[in-house]
Amino acid sequence: LVADLPPGGARRTHAQRLKLQAARLGQHPQEALKTARMLAKHQGFSKEAALGLLRSLALESLDAARDIDQLRRIWLQFDTADRRDAVVAAGASTRAAALGSPEEGRVWIKPFWDHLDDLGADDRAVLCEALVTVLAGIGPEWLPKLEAAAQSFPREGAVAYAVGCALAERQLWGKARPLLETAATDAALTPAARRHALLRLAQLAQEQGDAEQAARCYEAAARLE
């Protein structure tokens, strides 16, 4: 019915709100995202509400992708502002990993890792979680930027976690160990992240033939809830 309205009526804020609600109820997140962006452009929401809604709808769109080609199409259809949102890019990266394409996921978050100083701690944490999901096959070209991040944000457990896992993936255990130890004891991280760090430390201990240390790490990981 909203679609049948004359152009002047269809552009009214109330009509656009109805269109948004219908798209969400009908589980059409991409259509809902386009409508929400138009409403945000015409100040149909507060700035904070608009950011939260646009992020939520973008992530819903990404989660709906059933293969990497569909995910890529959704990403390319996003507004530039969506692709420049660290949280949305992290969501795309994580979904790419789930669909078996970690290398593409790394491409989408790499621009943000080149400019971590421009982001807040919360966005950095989201990017760190995303990077851990796409580490398979990570190349040496990432190492300078990751080590620089660890030096720039020594008090952020999320950064230590991501960089430690990346270094472990490259089997640079000597550099990875202190970062993983920092992450494993950081209460601000999620239990899942701390558990993953402990499992990586257990793997390191096993490779070094330290069965007792490996057992302690496994036990600590099992205790996390």
C-alpha atoms as an extended CHARMM CRD file, in Angstrom:
* protein
*
       225  EXT
         1         1  LEU       CA              0.0000000000        0.0000000000        0.0000000000  PROA      1               0.0000000000
         2         2  VAL       CA              2.8320000000        2.3820000000        0.7920000000  PROA      2               0.0000000000
         3         3  ALA       CA              4.4010000000        1.5880000000       -2.5790000000  PROA      3               0.0000000000
         4         4  ASP       CA              1.1420000000        2.5730000000       -4.2950000000  PROA      4               0.0000000000
         5         5  LEU       CA              1.1310000000        6.0540000000       -2.7620000000  PROA      5               0.0000000000
         6         6  PRO       CA              1.8550000000        8.9990000000       -5.0810000000  PROA      6               0.0000000000
         7         7  PRO       CA              5.4830000000       10.1640000000       -4.8870000000  PROA      7               0.0000000000
         8         8  GLY       CA              4.7400000000       13.0780000000       -2.5870000000  PROA      8               0.0000000000
         9         9  GLY       CA              2.9640000000       10.8810000000       -0.0600000000  PROA      9               0.0000000000
        10        10  ALA       CA              5.4220000000        8.0050000000       -0.2980000000  PROA      10              0.0000000000
        11        11  ARG       CA              8.2650000000       10.3210000000        0.6930000000  PROA      11              0.0000000000
        12        12  ARG       CA              6.5810000000       11.5210000000        3.8590000000  PROA      12              0.0000000000
        13        13  THR       CA              8.2910000000       10.4820000000        7.0730000000  PROA      13              0.0000000000
        14        14  HSD       CA              5.2930000000        8.5380000000        8.3620000000  PROA      14              0.0000000000
        15        15  ALA       CA              5.0010000000        6.5700000000        5.1120000000  PROA      15              0.0000000000
        16        16  GLN       CA              8.7170000000        5.8090000000        5.1840000000  PROA      16              0.0000000000
        17        17  ARG       CA              8.4310000000        4.5930000000        8.7670000000  PROA      17              0.0000000000
        18        18  LEU       CA              5.6360000000        2.2350000000        7.7220000000  PROA      18              0.0000000000
        19        19  LYS       CA              7.7450000000        1.0280000000        4.8030000000  PROA      19              0.0000000000
        20        20  LEU       CA             10.6420000000        0.3860000000        7.1750000000  PROA      20              0.0000000000
        21        21  GLN       CA              8.4460000000       -1.5310000000        9.5820000000  PROA      21              0.0000000000
        22        22  ALA       CA              6.9680000000       -3.6260000000        6.7560000000  PROA      22              0.0000000000
        23        23  ALA       CA             10.4270000000       -4.4540000000        5.3800000000  PROA      23              0.0000000000
        24        24  ARG       CA             11.6520000000       -5.5540000000        8.7950000000  PROA      24              0.0000000000
        25        25  LEU       CA              8.5660000000       -7.6580000000        9.4760000000  PROA      25              0.0000000000
        26        26  GLY       CA              8.8820000000       -9.1920000000        6.0360000000  PROA      26              0.0000000000
        27        27  GLN       CA             12.5450000000       -9.9930000000        6.7330000000  PROA      27              0.0000000000
        28        28  HSD       CA             13.9110000000       -7.8610000000        3.9050000000  PROA      28              0.0000000000
        29        29  PRO       CA             16.8850000000       -6.2550000000        5.6970000000  PROA      29              0.0000000000
        30        30  GLN       CA             18.4200000000       -4.7110000000        2.5810000000  PROA      30              0.0000000000
        31        31  GLU       CA             15.1910000000       -2.9030000000        1.6880000000  PROA      31              0.0000000000
        32        32  ALA       CA             14.8360000000       -1.8920000000        5.3400000000  PROA      32              0.0000000000
        33        33  LEU       CA             18.4020000000       -0.5610000000        5.3140000000  PROA      33              0.0000000000
        34        34  LYS       CA             17.7470000000        1.6240000000        2.2550000000  PROA      34              0.0000000000
        35        35  THR       CA             14.5950000000        3.0160000000        3.8400000000  PROA      35              0.0000000000
        36        36  ALA       CA             16.2860000000        3.6080000000        7.1900000000  PROA      36              0.0000000000
        37        37  ARG       CA             19.1330000000        5.4560000000        5.4930000000  PROA      37              0.0000000000
        38        38  MET       CA             16.6370000000        7.7440000000        3.7440000000  PROA      38              0.0000000000
        39        39  LEU       CA             14.9260000000        8.4360000000        7.0560000000  PROA      39              0.0000000000
        40        40  ALA       CA             18.2720000000        9.1370000000        8.6980000000  PROA      40              0.0000000000
        41        41  LYS       CA             19.2020000000       11.4890000000        5.8630000000  PROA      41              0.0000000000
        42        42  HSD       CA             16.0210000000       13.4850000000        6.4720000000  PROA      42              0.0000000000
        43        43  GLN       CA             16.4900000000       13.4140000000       10.2420000000  PROA      43              0.0000000000
        44        44  GLY       CA             13.7560000000       10.8840000000       10.8520000000  PROA      44              0.0000000000
        45        45  PHE       CA             15.8160000000        9.5540000000       13.7720000000  PROA      45              0.0000000000
        46        46  SER       CA             18.2480000000       10.9690000000       16.2580000000  PROA      46              0.0000000000
        47        47  LYS       CA             21.9090000000       10.5480000000       15.2670000000  PROA      47              0.0000000000
        48        48  GLU       CA             22.4860000000        7.8630000000       17.9020000000  PROA      48              0.0000000000
        49        49  ALA       CA             19.3240000000        5.9350000000       17.0390000000  PROA      49              0.0000000000
        50        50  ALA       CA             20.1120000000        6.0930000000       13.3440000000  PROA      50              0.0000000000
        51        51  LEU       CA             23.6270000000        4.6990000000       13.8320000000  PROA      51              0.0000000000
        52        52  GLY       CA             22.3430000000        1.7810000000       15.9020000000  PROA      52              0.0000000000
        53        53  LEU       CA             19.5270000000        0.9740000000       13.4870000000  PROA      53              0.0000000000
        54        54  LEU       CA             21.6680000000        1.2080000000       10.3500000000  PROA      54              0.0000000000
        55        55  ARG       CA             24.3190000000       -1.0240000000       11.8790000000  PROA      55              0.0000000000
        56        56  SER       CA             21.7310000000       -3.5560000000       12.9690000000  PROA      56              0.0000000000
        57        57  LEU       CA             20.1100000000       -3.7270000000        9.5430000000  PROA      57              0.0000000000
        58        58  ALA       CA             23.4490000000       -3.9510000000        7.7570000000  PROA      58              0.0000000000
        59        59  LEU       CA             24.4790000000       -6.8650000000        9.9700000000  PROA      59              0.0000000000
        60        60  GLU       CA             21.1290000000       -8.5690000000        9.3610000000  PROA      60              0.0000000000
        61        61  SER       CA             21.7150000000       -8.2340000000        5.6250000000  PROA      61              0.0000000000
        62        62  LEU       CA             25.1650000000       -9.7920000000        5.9320000000  PROA      62              0.0000000000
        63        63  ASP       CA             23.8830000000      -12.6720000000        8.0460000000  PROA      63              0.0000000000
        64        64  ALA       CA             21.3410000000      -13.4830000000        5.3470000000  PROA      64              0.0000000000
        65        65  ALA       CA             24.0970000000      -14.2950000000        2.8170000000  PROA      65              0.0000000000
        66        66  ARG       CA             24.2570000000      -18.0080000000        2.0310000000  PROA      66              0.0000000000
        67        67  ASP       CA             27.5170000000      -18.0240000000        0.0490000000  PROA      67              0.0000000000
        68        68  ILE       CA             30.5000000000      -15.7740000000       -0.4950000000  PROA      68              0.0000000000
        69        69  ASP       CA             29.2330000000      -14.4730000000       -3.8460000000  PROA      69              0.0000000000
        70        70  GLN       CA             25.9760000000      -13.3250000000       -2.2680000000  PROA      70              0.0000000000
        71        71  LEU       CA             27.8880000000      -11.7810000000        0.6210000000  PROA      71              0.0000000000
        72        72  ARG       CA             30.1030000000       -9.8980000000       -1.8100000000  PROA      72              0.0000000000
        73        73  ARG       CA             27.0510000000       -8.5450000000       -3.6680000000  PROA      73              0.0000000000
        74        74  ILE       CA             25.4690000000       -7.3770000000       -0.4280000000  PROA      74              0.0000000000
        75        75  TRP       CA             28.6910000000       -5.6570000000        0.6190000000  PROA      75              0.0000000000
        76        76  LEU       CA             29.0220000000       -3.8590000000       -2.7050000000  PROA      76              0.0000000000
        77        77  GLN       CA             25.3910000000       -2.7190000000       -2.5540000000  PROA      77              0.0000000000
        78        78  PHE       CA             25.9470000000       -1.0370000000        0.7830000000  PROA      78              0.0000000000
        79        79  ASP       CA             26.1440000000        2.7090000000        0.9900000000  PROA      79              0.0000000000
        80        80  THR       CA             29.6990000000        4.0490000000        1.2980000000  PROA      80              0.0000000000
        81        81  ALA       CA             28.9390000000        5.1020000000        4.8560000000  PROA      81              0.0000000000
        82        82  ASP       CA             28.0690000000        1.5020000000        5.7650000000  PROA      82              0.0000000000
        83        83  ARG       CA             31.3110000000        0.1520000000        4.3080000000  PROA      83              0.0000000000
        84        84  ARG       CA             33.2360000000        2.7660000000        6.2750000000  PROA      84              0.0000000000
        85        85  ASP       CA             31.6610000000        1.6270000000        9.5410000000  PROA      85              0.0000000000
        86        86  ALA       CA             34.1460000000       -0.5500000000       11.4300000000  PROA      86              0.0000000000
        87        87  VAL       CA             31.3840000000       -2.5850000000       13.0680000000  PROA      87              0.0000000000
        88        88  VAL       CA             29.7160000000       -3.3560000000        9.7280000000  PROA      88              0.0000000000
        89        89  ALA       CA             33.0560000000       -4.2510000000        8.1260000000  PROA      89              0.0000000000
        90        90  ALA       CA             33.8210000000       -6.5380000000       11.0660000000  PROA      90              0.0000000000
        91        91  GLY       CA             30.4500000000       -8.2180000000       10.5960000000  PROA      91              0.0000000000
        92        92  ALA       CA             31.1540000000       -8.7580000000        6.9030000000  PROA      92              0.0000000000
        93        93  SER       CA             34.5820000000      -10.1690000000        7.7110000000  PROA      93              0.0000000000
        94        94  THR       CA             33.2100000000      -12.5920000000       10.2910000000  PROA      94              0.0000000000
        95        95  ARG       CA             30.4980000000      -13.7470000000        7.9000000000  PROA      95              0.0000000000
        96        96  ALA       CA             33.1050000000      -14.2840000000        5.1710000000  PROA      96              0.0000000000
        97        97  ALA       CA             35.0350000000      -16.5180000000        7.5610000000  PROA      97              0.0000000000
        98        98  ALA       CA             31.8880000000      -18.5100000000        8.3200000000  PROA      98              0.0000000000
        99        99  LEU       CA             31.3640000000      -18.9770000000        4.5710000000  PROA      99              0.0000000000
       100       100  GLY       CA             34.8940000000      -20.2790000000        4.1070000000  PROA      100             0.0000000000
       101       101  SER       CA             36.5760000000      -17.1710000000        2.6870000000  PROA      101             0.0000000000
       102       102  PRO       CA             38.8250000000      -15.6680000000        5.3850000000  PROA      102             0.0000000000
       103       103  GLU       CA             41.0540000000      -13.9970000000        2.7940000000  PROA      103             0.0000000000
       104       104  GLU       CA             38.1460000000      -11.8640000000        1.5660000000  PROA      104             0.0000000000
       105       105  GLY       CA             37.2200000000      -11.0580000000        5.1370000000  PROA      105             0.0000000000
       106       106  ARG       CA             40.7140000000       -9.7210000000        5.7400000000  PROA      106             0.0000000000
       107       107  VAL       CA             40.4060000000       -7.4510000000        2.7150000000  PROA      107             0.0000000000
       108       108  TRP       CA             37.3280000000       -5.7710000000        4.1870000000  PROA      108             0.0000000000
       109       109  ILE       CA             38.8630000000       -4.9930000000        7.5670000000  PROA      109             0.0000000000
       110       110  LYS       CA             42.4030000000       -4.1770000000        6.4380000000  PROA      110             0.0000000000
       111       111  PRO       CA             41.7000000000       -0.4380000000        5.8420000000  PROA      111             0.0000000000
       112       112  PHE       CA             40.6180000000       -0.0900000000        9.4680000000  PROA      112             0.0000000000
       113       113  TRP       CA             43.7290000000       -1.8180000000       10.7790000000  PROA      113             0.0000000000
       114       114  ASP       CA             45.7570000000        0.7490000000        8.8560000000  PROA      114             0.0000000000
       115       115  HSD       CA             44.1050000000        3.5370000000       10.8910000000  PROA      115             0.0000000000
       116       116  LEU       CA             43.3180000000        2.1010000000       14.3280000000  PROA      116             0.0000000000
       117       117  ASP       CA             44.2000000000        5.4280000000       15.9410000000  PROA      117             0.0000000000
       118       118  ASP       CA             41.0970000000        6.9400000000       14.3460000000  PROA      118             0.0000000000
       119       119  LEU       CA             38.7590000000        4.5050000000       16.1250000000  PROA      119             0.0000000000
       120       120  GLY       CA             37.4080000000        4.2410000000       19.6370000000  PROA      120             0.0000000000
       121       121  ALA       CA             38.2650000000        1.3480000000       21.9290000000  PROA      121             0.0000000000
       122       122  ASP       CA             34.9020000000       -0.3660000000       21.3550000000  PROA      122             0.0000000000
       123       123  ASP       CA             35.3210000000       -0.3700000000       17.5630000000  PROA      123             0.0000000000
       124       124  ARG       CA             38.8960000000       -1.6040000000       17.9200000000  PROA      124             0.0000000000
       125       125  ALA       CA             37.6660000000       -4.4800000000       20.0630000000  PROA      125             0.0000000000
       126       126  VAL       CA             35.0960000000       -5.4740000000       17.4330000000  PROA      126             0.0000000000
       127       127  LEU       CA             37.7720000000       -5.4090000000       14.7220000000  PROA      127             0.0000000000
       128       128  CYS       CA             40.0580000000       -7.5270000000       16.8830000000  PROA      128             0.0000000000
       129       129  GLU       CA             37.3730000000      -10.1740000000       17.3300000000  PROA      129             0.0000000000
       130       130  ALA       CA             36.7760000000      -10.1500000000       13.5760000000  PROA      130             0.0000000000
       131       131  LEU       CA             40.4560000000      -10.5130000000       12.7370000000  PROA      131             0.0000000000
       132       132  VAL       CA             40.7530000000      -13.6420000000       14.8700000000  PROA      132             0.0000000000
       133       133  THR       CA             38.0280000000      -15.2960000000       12.7850000000  PROA      133             0.0000000000
       134       134  VAL       CA             39.9140000000      -14.6690000000        9.5110000000  PROA      134             0.0000000000
       135       135  LEU       CA             43.4720000000      -15.5740000000       10.4960000000  PROA      135             0.0000000000
       136       136  ALA       CA             43.6990000000      -18.7400000000        8.3990000000  PROA      136             0.0000000000
       137       137  GLY       CA             46.2880000000      -18.0990000000        5.7100000000  PROA      137             0.0000000000
       138       138  ILE       CA             47.2430000000      -14.6350000000        6.9640000000  PROA      138             0.0000000000
       139       139  GLY       CA             50.3920000000      -13.4210000000        5.2400000000  PROA      139             0.0000000000
       140       140  PRO       CA             53.5570000000      -11.7590000000        6.5600000000  PROA      140             0.0000000000
       141       141  GLU       CA             52.4750000000       -8.3960000000        5.1570000000  PROA      141             0.0000000000
       142       142  TRP       CA             50.1310000000       -8.0860000000        8.1330000000  PROA      142             0.0000000000
       143       143  LEU       CA             52.8520000000       -8.4610000000       10.7490000000  PROA      143             0.0000000000
       144       144  PRO       CA             54.2000000000       -4.8660000000       10.7990000000  PROA      144             0.0000000000
       145       145  LYS       CA             50.7500000000       -3.3300000000       11.2520000000  PROA      145             0.0000000000
       146       146  LEU       CA             49.7960000000       -5.8620000000       13.9250000000  PROA      146             0.0000000000
       147       147  GLU       CA             52.9640000000       -5.3900000000       15.9420000000  PROA      147             0.0000000000
       148       148  ALA       CA             52.5390000000       -1.6150000000       15.6330000000  PROA      148             0.0000000000
       149       149  ALA       CA             48.9920000000       -1.9530000000       16.9920000000  PROA      149             0.0000000000
       150       150  ALA       CA             50.2240000000       -3.9200000000       20.0000000000  PROA      150             0.0000000000
       151       151  GLN       CA             52.7720000000       -1.1840000000       20.7200000000  PROA      151             0.0000000000
       152       152  SER       CA             50.2340000000        1.6110000000       20.2790000000  PROA      152             0.0000000000
       153       153  PHE       CA             47.5850000000        0.0410000000       22.5260000000  PROA      153             0.0000000000
       154       154  PRO       CA             49.4900000000       -1.8970000000       25.2030000000  PROA      154             0.0000000000
       155       155  ARG       CA             46.6370000000       -1.6430000000       27.7050000000  PROA      155             0.0000000000
       156       156  GLU       CA             43.9240000000       -3.0310000000       25.4240000000  PROA      156             0.0000000000
       157       157  GLY       CA             43.4300000000       -6.7270000000       25.9360000000  PROA      157             0.0000000000
       158       158  ALA       CA             41.4680000000       -7.0670000000       22.7100000000  PROA      158             0.0000000000
       159       159  VAL       CA             44.4560000000       -5.8620000000       20.7000000000  PROA      159             0.0000000000
       160       160  ALA       CA             46.8000000000       -8.1990000000       22.5810000000  PROA      160             0.0000000000
       161       161  TYR       CA             44.4110000000      -11.0570000000       21.8940000000  PROA      161             0.0000000000
       162       162  ALA       CA             44.1470000000      -10.4420000000       18.1500000000  PROA      162             0.0000000000
       163       163  VAL       CA             47.8380000000       -9.7810000000       17.6100000000  PROA      163             0.0000000000
       164       164  GLY       CA             48.8420000000      -12.7150000000       19.8040000000  PROA      164             0.0000000000
       165       165  CYS       CA             46.5780000000      -15.0730000000       17.8650000000  PROA      165             0.0000000000
       166       166  ALA       CA             47.8970000000      -13.7250000000       14.5510000000  PROA      166             0.0000000000
       167       167  LEU       CA             51.5110000000      -14.2200000000       15.6030000000  PROA      167             0.0000000000
       168       168  ALA       CA             50.6650000000      -17.7190000000       16.8050000000  PROA      168             0.0000000000
       169       169  GLU       CA             49.0470000000      -18.4260000000       13.4360000000  PROA      169             0.0000000000
       170       170  ARG       CA             52.3650000000      -17.4730000000       11.8470000000  PROA      170             0.0000000000
       171       171  GLN       CA             54.0990000000      -19.6900000000       14.4660000000  PROA      171             0.0000000000
       172       172  LEU       CA             55.9720000000      -16.7350000000       15.9270000000  PROA      172             0.0000000000
       173       173  TRP       CA             55.4910000000      -18.1960000000       19.3720000000  PROA      173             0.0000000000
       174       174  GLY       CA             58.0940000000      -16.0950000000       21.1700000000  PROA      174             0.0000000000
       175       175  LYS       CA             56.3020000000      -12.8850000000       20.2440000000  PROA      175             0.0000000000
       176       176  ALA       CA             52.8420000000      -14.3760000000       20.6210000000  PROA      176             0.0000000000
       177       177  ARG       CA             53.2320000000      -15.7530000000       24.1340000000  PROA      177             0.0000000000
       178       178  PRO       CA             53.3070000000      -12.5330000000       26.2220000000  PROA      178             0.0000000000
       179       179  LEU       CA             50.3730000000      -11.1020000000       24.2620000000  PROA      179             0.0000000000
       180       180  LEU       CA             48.3200000000      -14.2610000000       24.7110000000  PROA      180             0.0000000000
       181       181  GLU       CA             49.1510000000      -14.2980000000       28.4310000000  PROA      181             0.0000000000
       182       182  THR       CA             47.9250000000      -10.7080000000       28.6770000000  PROA      182             0.0000000000
       183       183  ALA       CA             44.6870000000      -11.6080000000       26.9050000000  PROA      183             0.0000000000
       184       184  ALA       CA             44.1220000000      -14.7330000000       28.9880000000  PROA      184             0.0000000000
       185       185  THR       CA             44.0930000000      -12.7200000000       32.2060000000  PROA      185             0.0000000000
       186       186  ASP       CA             42.1400000000       -9.6920000000       30.9620000000  PROA      186             0.0000000000
       187       187  ALA       CA             38.7640000000       -9.7290000000       32.6880000000  PROA      187             0.0000000000
       188       188  ALA       CA             37.4430000000       -7.1790000000       30.1900000000  PROA      188             0.0000000000
       189       189  LEU       CA             37.5830000000       -9.7540000000       27.3900000000  PROA      189             0.0000000000
       190       190  THR       CA             34.8090000000      -12.2250000000       26.7760000000  PROA      190             0.0000000000
       191       191  PRO       CA             35.2470000000      -15.6990000000       28.2730000000  PROA      191             0.0000000000
       192       192  ALA       CA             35.3780000000      -17.1010000000       24.7300000000  PROA      192             0.0000000000
       193       193  ALA       CA             38.3180000000      -14.8470000000       23.8340000000  PROA      193             0.0000000000
       194       194  ARG       CA             40.1860000000      -15.6590000000       27.0450000000  PROA      194             0.0000000000
       195       195  ARG       CA             39.5430000000      -19.3690000000       26.4950000000  PROA      195             0.0000000000
       196       196  HSD       CA             40.8830000000      -19.1620000000       22.9510000000  PROA      196             0.0000000000
       197       197  ALA       CA             44.0160000000      -17.4170000000       24.2110000000  PROA      197             0.0000000000
       198       198  LEU       CA             44.5500000000      -20.1380000000       26.8100000000  PROA      198             0.0000000000
       199       199  LEU       CA             44.1310000000      -22.8670000000       24.2210000000  PROA      199             0.0000000000
       200       200  ARG       CA             46.7410000000      -21.2030000000       22.0540000000  PROA      200             0.0000000000
       201       201  LEU       CA             49.0720000000      -21.0710000000       25.0630000000  PROA      201             0.0000000000
       202       202  ALA       CA             48.4180000000      -24.7550000000       25.6860000000  PROA      202             0.0000000000
       203       203  GLN       CA             49.3470000000      -25.4780000000       22.0780000000  PROA      203             0.0000000000
       204       204  LEU       CA             52.5770000000      -23.5350000000       22.5370000000  PROA      204             0.0000000000
       205       205  ALA       CA             53.4070000000      -25.4590000000       25.7200000000  PROA      205             0.0000000000
       206       206  GLN       CA             52.8130000000      -28.7650000000       23.9660000000  PROA      206             0.0000000000
       207       207  GLU       CA             55.0980000000      -27.7930000000       21.0910000000  PROA      207             0.0000000000
       208       208  GLN       CA             57.7830000000      -26.9590000000       23.6380000000  PROA      208             0.0000000000
       209       209  GLY       CA             57.2910000000      -30.2940000000       25.4020000000  PROA      209             0.0000000000
       210       210  ASP       CA             55.9280000000      -28.6980000000       28.6000000000  PROA      210             0.0000000000
       211       211  ALA       CA             53.0520000000      -31.0430000000       29.3970000000  PROA      211             0.0000000000
       212       212  GLU       CA             52.4520000000      -29.5720000000       32.8560000000  PROA      212             0.0000000000
       213       213  GLN       CA             52.0490000000      -26.0210000000       31.5390000000  PROA      213             0.0000000000
       214       214  ALA       CA             49.7670000000      -27.2650000000       28.7670000000  PROA      214             0.0000000000
       215       215  ALA       CA             47.6030000000      -29.0320000000       31.3350000000  PROA      215             0.0000000000
       216       216  ARG       CA             47.3850000000      -25.8620000000       33.4390000000  PROA      216             0.0000000000
       217       217  CYS       CA             46.2600000000      -23.8670000000       30.4110000000  PROA      217             0.0000000000
       218       218  TYR       CA             43.6570000000      -26.4520000000       29.4550000000  PROA      218             0.0000000000
       219       219  GLU       CA             42.3550000000      -26.5030000000       33.0290000000  PROA      219             0.0000000000
       220       220  ALA       CA             42.1530000000      -22.7030000000       33.1710000000  PROA      220             0.0000000000
       221       221  ALA       CA             40.3080000000      -22.6670000000       29.8400000000  PROA      221             0.0000000000
       222       222  ALA       CA             37.8210000000      -25.2600000000       31.0990000000  PROA      222             0.0000000000
       223       223  ARG       CA             37.0980000000      -23.1900000000       34.2210000000  PROA      223             0.0000000000
       224       224  LEU       CA             36.0370000000      -20.1260000000       32.2470000000  PROA      224             0.0000000000
       225       225  GLU       CA             32.2740000000      -19.7130000000       31.9620000000  PROA      225             0.0000000000
